[in-house]
Structures are given as C-alpha cells and as structure tokens.
Coordinates of C-alpha atoms and ligand atoms in Angstrom, one line a residue:
X1 CA -5.1 3.3 -26.9
X2 CA -6.4 2.9 -23.3
X3 CA -7.1 5.7 -21.0
X4 CA -5.6 5.9 -17.5
X5 CA -3.7 2.9 -16.5
X6 CA -3.1 1.6 -13.0
X7 CA -0.3 -0.6 -11.8
X8 CA 1.2 -3.3 -14.0
X9 CA 3.7 -5.8 -12.6
X10 CA 5.2 -8.2 -15.2
X11 CA 7.5 -11.2 -14.4
X12 CA 9.2 -9.4 -11.5
X13 CA 11.9 -11.4 -9.7
X14 CA 14.2 -10.4 -6.9
X15 CA 17.0 -12.1 -4.9
X16 CA 18.8 -11.3 -1.7
X17 CA 22.0 -13.1 -2.5
X18 CA 21.0 -16.7 -3.0
X19 CA 17.6 -16.2 -1.5
X20 CA 14.9 -15.7 -4.1
X21 CA 12.4 -13.3 -2.5
X22 CA 10.2 -12.8 -5.6
X23 CA 9.8 -15.3 -8.4
X24 CA 8.0 -14.3 -11.6
X25 CA 5.5 -12.1 -10.0
X26 CA 2.8 -10.7 -12.4
X27 CA -0.5 -8.9 -11.7
X28 CA -2.3 -5.7 -12.5
X29 CA -4.3 -3.3 -10.3
X30 CA -6.8 -1.2 -12.4
X31 CA -7.9 2.3 -11.5
X32 CA -10.8 2.1 -9.1
X33 CA -9.8 -1.2 -7.6
X34 CA -8.9 -2.2 -4.1
X35 CA -6.3 -5.0 -4.4
X36 CA -5.3 -6.9 -1.3
X37 CA -1.8 -8.3 -1.5
X38 CA -2.3 -11.2 0.9
X39 CA 0.6 -13.2 2.2
X40 CA 2.0 -14.6 5.4
X41 CA 5.2 -13.2 6.9
X42 CA 8.1 -13.8 4.6
X43 CA 5.9 -14.0 1.5
X44 CA 7.8 -11.1 -0.2
X45 CA 5.3 -8.2 0.3
X46 CA 7.8 -5.7 1.7
X47 CA 10.3 -6.7 -1.1
X48 CA 7.7 -6.0 -3.7
X49 CA 6.9 -2.6 -2.1
X50 CA 10.6 -1.7 -2.1
X51 CA 10.6 -2.4 -5.8
X52 CA 7.4 -0.4 -6.4
X53 CA 8.9 2.6 -4.6
X54 CA 12.4 2.1 -6.1
X55 CA 14.1 1.7 -2.7
X56 CA 15.7 -1.2 -4.6
X57 CA 16.0 -1.7 -8.3
X58 CA 14.5 -4.7 -10.0
X59 CA 16.7 -7.4 -11.4
X60 CA 14.0 -9.0 -13.5
X61 CA 10.7 -8.0 -15.0
X62 CA 8.9 -4.7 -15.5
X63 CA 6.8 -2.4 -13.4
X64 CA 4.6 0.2 -15.0
X65 CA 2.7 2.9 -13.0
X66 CA -0.1 4.8 -14.8
X67 CA 1.6 3.8 -18.1
X68 CA 5.1 4.9 -17.0
X69 CA 7.8 2.3 -16.9
X70 CA 9.6 2.3 -13.5
X71 CA 13.0 1.5 -15.0
X72 CA 12.9 3.9 -17.9
X73 CA 10.8 6.8 -16.5
X74 CA 11.3 6.4 -12.7
X75 CA 10.5 10.0 -11.8
X76 CA 7.2 10.0 -13.8
X77 CA 6.3 6.6 -12.3
X78 CA 7.1 7.6 -8.7
X79 CA 5.2 10.9 -9.1
X80 CA 2.0 8.9 -9.5
X81 CA 2.5 6.7 -6.5
X82 CA 1.5 7.5 -2.9
X83 CA 2.9 5.2 -0.3
X84 CA 2.2 4.5 3.4
X85 CA 5.0 2.4 4.9
X86 CA 4.7 0.3 8.0
X87 CA 6.9 2.5 10.1
X88 CA 5.3 5.9 10.9
X89 CA 7.4 8.9 9.8
X90 CA 5.6 11.8 11.4
X91 CA 7.0 14.7 13.4
X92 CA 5.1 14.3 16.7
X93 CA 5.8 17.9 17.8
X94 CA 4.3 19.5 14.8
X95 CA 0.7 20.0 13.9
X96 CA -1.0 17.8 11.3
X97 CA -1.1 20.7 8.9
X98 CA 2.6 21.5 9.3
X99 CA 3.6 17.9 8.7
X100 CA 1.6 17.8 5.6
X101 CA 2.9 21.2 4.4
X102 CA 6.4 19.9 4.7
X103 CA 5.6 16.9 2.6
X104 CA 3.7 19.1 0.1
X105 CA 6.9 21.2 -0.3
X106 CA 8.8 18.0 -1.2
X107 CA 6.4 17.7 -4.1
X108 CA 6.9 21.3 -5.2
X109 CA 3.6 22.6 -3.7
X110 CA 3.5 25.7 -1.6
X111 CA 1.3 28.5 -0.5
X112 CA -2.3 28.3 -1.7
X113 CA -1.9 25.2 -3.8
X114 CA -0.4 23.4 -0.9
X115 CA -3.2 24.5 1.4
X116 CA -5.8 23.3 -1.0
X117 CA -4.1 20.0 -1.5
X118 CA -3.8 19.5 2.3
X119 CA -7.4 20.3 3.0
X120 CA -8.6 18.0 0.3
X121 CA -6.5 15.1 1.5
X122 CA -7.5 15.5 5.1
X123 CA -11.1 15.7 4.1
X124 CA -10.7 12.4 2.2
X125 CA -9.7 10.7 5.4
X126 CA -12.2 12.4 7.7
X127 CA -9.4 14.4 9.4
X128 CA -10.2 18.0 8.5
X129 CA -11.1 19.0 12.1
X130 CA -7.7 17.6 13.3
X131 CA -5.5 19.8 11.1
X132 CA -4.3 22.1 13.9
X133 CA -3.7 19.5 16.5
X134 CA -0.2 18.2 17.4
X135 CA 0.4 14.8 16.0
X136 CA 1.5 13.7 19.5
X137 CA -2.1 14.4 20.7
X138 CA -3.6 12.0 18.1
X139 CA -4.4 8.4 18.8
X140 CA -2.8 5.7 16.7
X141 CA -5.7 5.4 14.2
X142 CA -5.8 9.1 13.6
X143 CA -2.0 9.2 13.0
X144 CA -2.4 6.5 10.5
X145 CA -5.2 8.3 8.7
X146 CA -3.0 11.4 8.6
X147 CA -0.2 9.4 7.0
X148 CA -2.7 8.2 4.4
X149 CA -3.8 11.8 3.8
X150 CA -0.2 12.8 3.4
X151 CA 0.3 10.1 0.7
X152 CA -2.6 11.7 -1.3
X153 CA -1.3 15.3 -1.3
X154 CA 0.3 15.0 -4.7
X155 CA -2.8 13.3 -6.1
X156 CA -1.3 10.0 -7.0
X157 CA -3.1 7.5 -9.2
X158 CA -1.8 4.5 -7.3
X159 CA -1.8 4.2 -3.5
X160 CA 0.4 1.6 -1.8
X161 CA -0.1 0.6 1.9
X162 CA 2.1 -1.8 3.7
X163 CA 0.3 -3.4 6.6
X164 CA -1.4 -0.1 7.3
X165 CA -3.3 -1.3 10.3
X166 CA -0.5 -2.9 12.4
X167 CA -0.9 -2.2 16.1
X168 CA -4.3 -0.5 15.9
X169 CA -7.4 -1.5 17.7
X170 CA -10.4 -3.0 16.0
X171 CA -12.4 0.2 15.6
X172 CA -9.4 2.1 14.1
X173 CA -8.6 -0.8 11.7
X174 CA -12.2 -0.8 10.5
X175 CA -12.3 3.0 10.0
X176 CA -9.1 2.8 8.0
X177 CA -10.0 -0.1 5.8
X178 CA -13.4 1.6 5.1
X179 CA -11.7 4.9 4.2
X180 CA -9.3 3.2 1.9
X181 CA -12.0 1.2 0.2
X182 CA -13.7 4.6 -0.4
X183 CA -10.5 5.9 -2.0
X184 CA -10.6 3.0 -4.4
X185 CA -14.2 3.7 -5.2
X186 CA -13.3 7.3 -6.1
X187 CA -10.8 6.0 -8.7
X188 CA -7.5 5.2 -7.1
X189 CA -5.7 1.9 -7.8
X190 CA -5.0 0.7 -4.2
X191 CA -2.5 -2.0 -3.3
X192 CA -3.0 -3.1 0.3
X193 CA -0.5 -5.5 1.7
X194 CA -1.8 -7.6 4.6
X195 CA -1.9 -11.0 6.2
X196 CA -5.3 -10.3 7.7
X197 CA -8.3 -11.6 5.7
X198 CA -10.8 -9.6 7.7
X199 CA -9.6 -6.4 6.0
X200 CA -10.8 -7.7 2.6
X201 CA -14.3 -7.1 1.2
X202 CA -16.0 -9.4 -1.2
X203 CA -15.6 -7.3 -4.4
X204 CA -11.9 -6.7 -3.7
X205 CA -9.2 -8.2 -5.9
X206 CA -7.0 -10.6 -3.9
X207 CA -3.5 -11.5 -4.9
X208 CA -2.2 -14.3 -2.8
X209 CA 1.6 -14.2 -2.4
X210 CA 3.5 -17.1 -0.8
X211 CA 7.2 -17.7 -0.8
X212 CA 7.7 -15.1 -3.5
X213 CA 5.2 -16.5 -5.9
X214 CA 1.6 -15.5 -6.9
X215 CA -0.6 -18.4 -6.0
X216 CA -3.9 -16.8 -7.1
X217 CA -5.3 -13.5 -8.4
X218 CA -9.0 -12.8 -8.6
X219 CA -12.1 -11.5 -6.7
X220 CA -12.2 -12.2 -3.0
X221 CA -15.6 -13.9 -3.4
X222 CA -14.2 -16.4 -5.8
X223 CA -11.2 -17.2 -3.6
X224 CA -13.4 -17.6 -0.5
X225 CA -15.7 -20.1 -2.3
X226 CA -17.8 -22.0 0.2
X227 CA -15.2 -22.3 2.9
X228 CA -14.5 -18.7 3.5
X229 CA -11.4 -16.5 2.8
X230 CA -9.6 -17.5 6.0
X231 CA -9.8 -21.2 5.3
X232 CA -8.9 -20.8 1.7
X233 CA -5.9 -18.7 2.5
X234 CA -4.7 -21.1 5.2
X235 CA -5.1 -24.1 2.9
X236 CA -3.0 -22.4 0.2
X237 CA -0.2 -21.2 2.5
X238 CA 0.0 -24.1 4.9
X239 CA 3.6 -25.2 5.5
X240 CA 4.3 -28.9 4.9
X241 CA 4.5 -30.8 8.2
X242 CA 8.0 -31.3 9.3
X243 CA 9.1 -34.9 9.1
X244 CA 9.7 -36.5 12.5
X245 CA 13.3 -37.6 12.8
Ligands
LIG301 P1 6.9 -10.0 3.9 O1 7.0 -8.5 3.8 O2 5.8 -10.6 3.1 O3 7.0 -10.5 5.3 P2 9.7 -9.8 2.9 O4 9.7 -9.2 1.6 O5 10.1 -9.0 4.1 O6 8.3 -10.6 3.2 O7 10.7 -11.1 2.8 C1 10.7 -12.0 1.7 C2 11.8 -13.0 1.9 O8 13.1 -12.3 1.7 C3 11.9 -13.6 3.3 O9 12.4 -14.9 3.1 C4 12.9 -12.8 4.0 O10 13.6 -13.6 5.0 C5 13.9 -12.4 2.9 N1 14.5 -11.1 3.1 C6 13.8 -9.9 3.3 N2 14.7 -8.9 3.5 C7 15.9 -9.4 3.3 C8 17.3 -8.9 3.4 N3 17.5 -7.6 3.6 N4 18.3 -9.8 3.2 C9 18.1 -11.1 3.0 N5 16.8 -11.7 3.0 C10 15.8 -10.8 3.1

C-alpha cells in the first residue's frame, strides 16, 4: 500500500438545523503540501475545522487523518493533528516555555522528552530565543508563532490553521505565512483556512469553498490563470445582484 497519508475528506456534509453548512465536501491534502482553504465569510471553513478536530461529529461522509478514520479511530486520528484556532488560548502570565510544557503534558510528554520537543518546535518557528519571555511581553505575531509551535509539539502529520493571521500587521503576516510554507516543505500536510489571497503562493494547492461547497481544487497558478488569484476568487464567489423591488 501507500506510505504516509495526509488528510482525506470524502463527501462530508453538515447541517445546523435546516441550514446546510457543508455539502458533499471532498478533497485531499498530501504530506508536504500547503493547501489553502479559501472562502469568504460563511463559506463553512470553521465548520469544517470543527469536524476535523472532532468538536462536532460528522453527519455525512468520512475524514481520514494519516490513514486513521476520524469516526472509527478518533484518538489515533486526533493524535496526528496539530491545530491553531482563531482565538488565542495562551496564558499571558506564564513564559513561552511554561505554556508549551503544559501542553506537552497534555500529550503525555514530560521531563527531557518535553524539553526536546519544545526546543524543536520553537526552533521551527524561529522562536527559540523567546522561550523564557512572558507571553504578555510578546507582540501579536510572536504570540501566533508560539501557538503554531505549540501545535507542533506532539509531532503531528497534519497542521490545521484557522485564519492564523487575523489582526496581525503585514510584516507579521508575511513571517507567519513564510514559516508555515516552510513547515509544509519539511513534510507536513498543512490546511490553511483564509479569505486572503495574498497568503497563497503559486505552487500551493487551493480549495475554494463557497456556501458549503467545493468550487475548485488545484494549484494556485492554475486558478489564477491570466487574471490573477484575487480576480478569479471574486468571480467565483460573487453574490448574485439583488433584484430591485
Ligand atoms: P466560515 O468559517 O467560512 O466563515 P462557518 O463555518 O462559520 O463559515 O459558517 C458556515 C455557515 O453555517 C454560515 O451560513 C453560518 O451562518 C452557519 N453557522 C455557523 N455556525 C452556526 C451555528 N452554530 N448555528 C447555526 N448556523 C451556523
């Protein structure tokens, strides 16, 4: 069979009551790939992340993480996922290292193995020299990088980030998108939810999600065509003009 598998999403659907938030969503993210999940507000990105992290349980379809089915083997699947949610969840009055040590403990790492995992993760985000600073003293971009480092401590094969650059300045956004592209190059399967086309590089995979449906899935360069990614995305997701009455 195949070697290491990434993320496989097959025919996933989800409803909030009558409202269909995801409708027959299917796509894969292979190891080593940066996949942008690109969709306007309300597209269903957060709902998909909730399913991928088992905050909610899927009604339809299957999700497989590194070969483990989320419904049948949820613990094995979740152990291979690192996630960075939109809302920061750091203790501001602890140092970076203490925050990460706490999280390492949740994954059963302590002592020397925790220290090694923490140093490695911080180095991956260029944060090694910040380890002993209080989180409160860090700027927004460094706090975000620390949250990404935290998501890597248990060495996941899939990294999920939900609008990871919200509220950051241009330089911080650039640093973070560059770091995460580097993580993909080192072998992670990355799913990066965004509505900002400038966070996407030409070799990236782009899945366009709109009103709960996948409108396209392929390399950014192909989607961009001659008109550019921004225009292509706008054309695909334009709302119909409201009829004057
Ligand atoms: P995105 O993250 O892309 O902005 P969401 O997944 O938050 O999209 O939302 C997808 C759709 O589901 C939207 O129409 C939204 O209004 C609806 N929705 C999201 N959360 C809930 C909820 N808890 N109850 C009802 N509808 C919801």
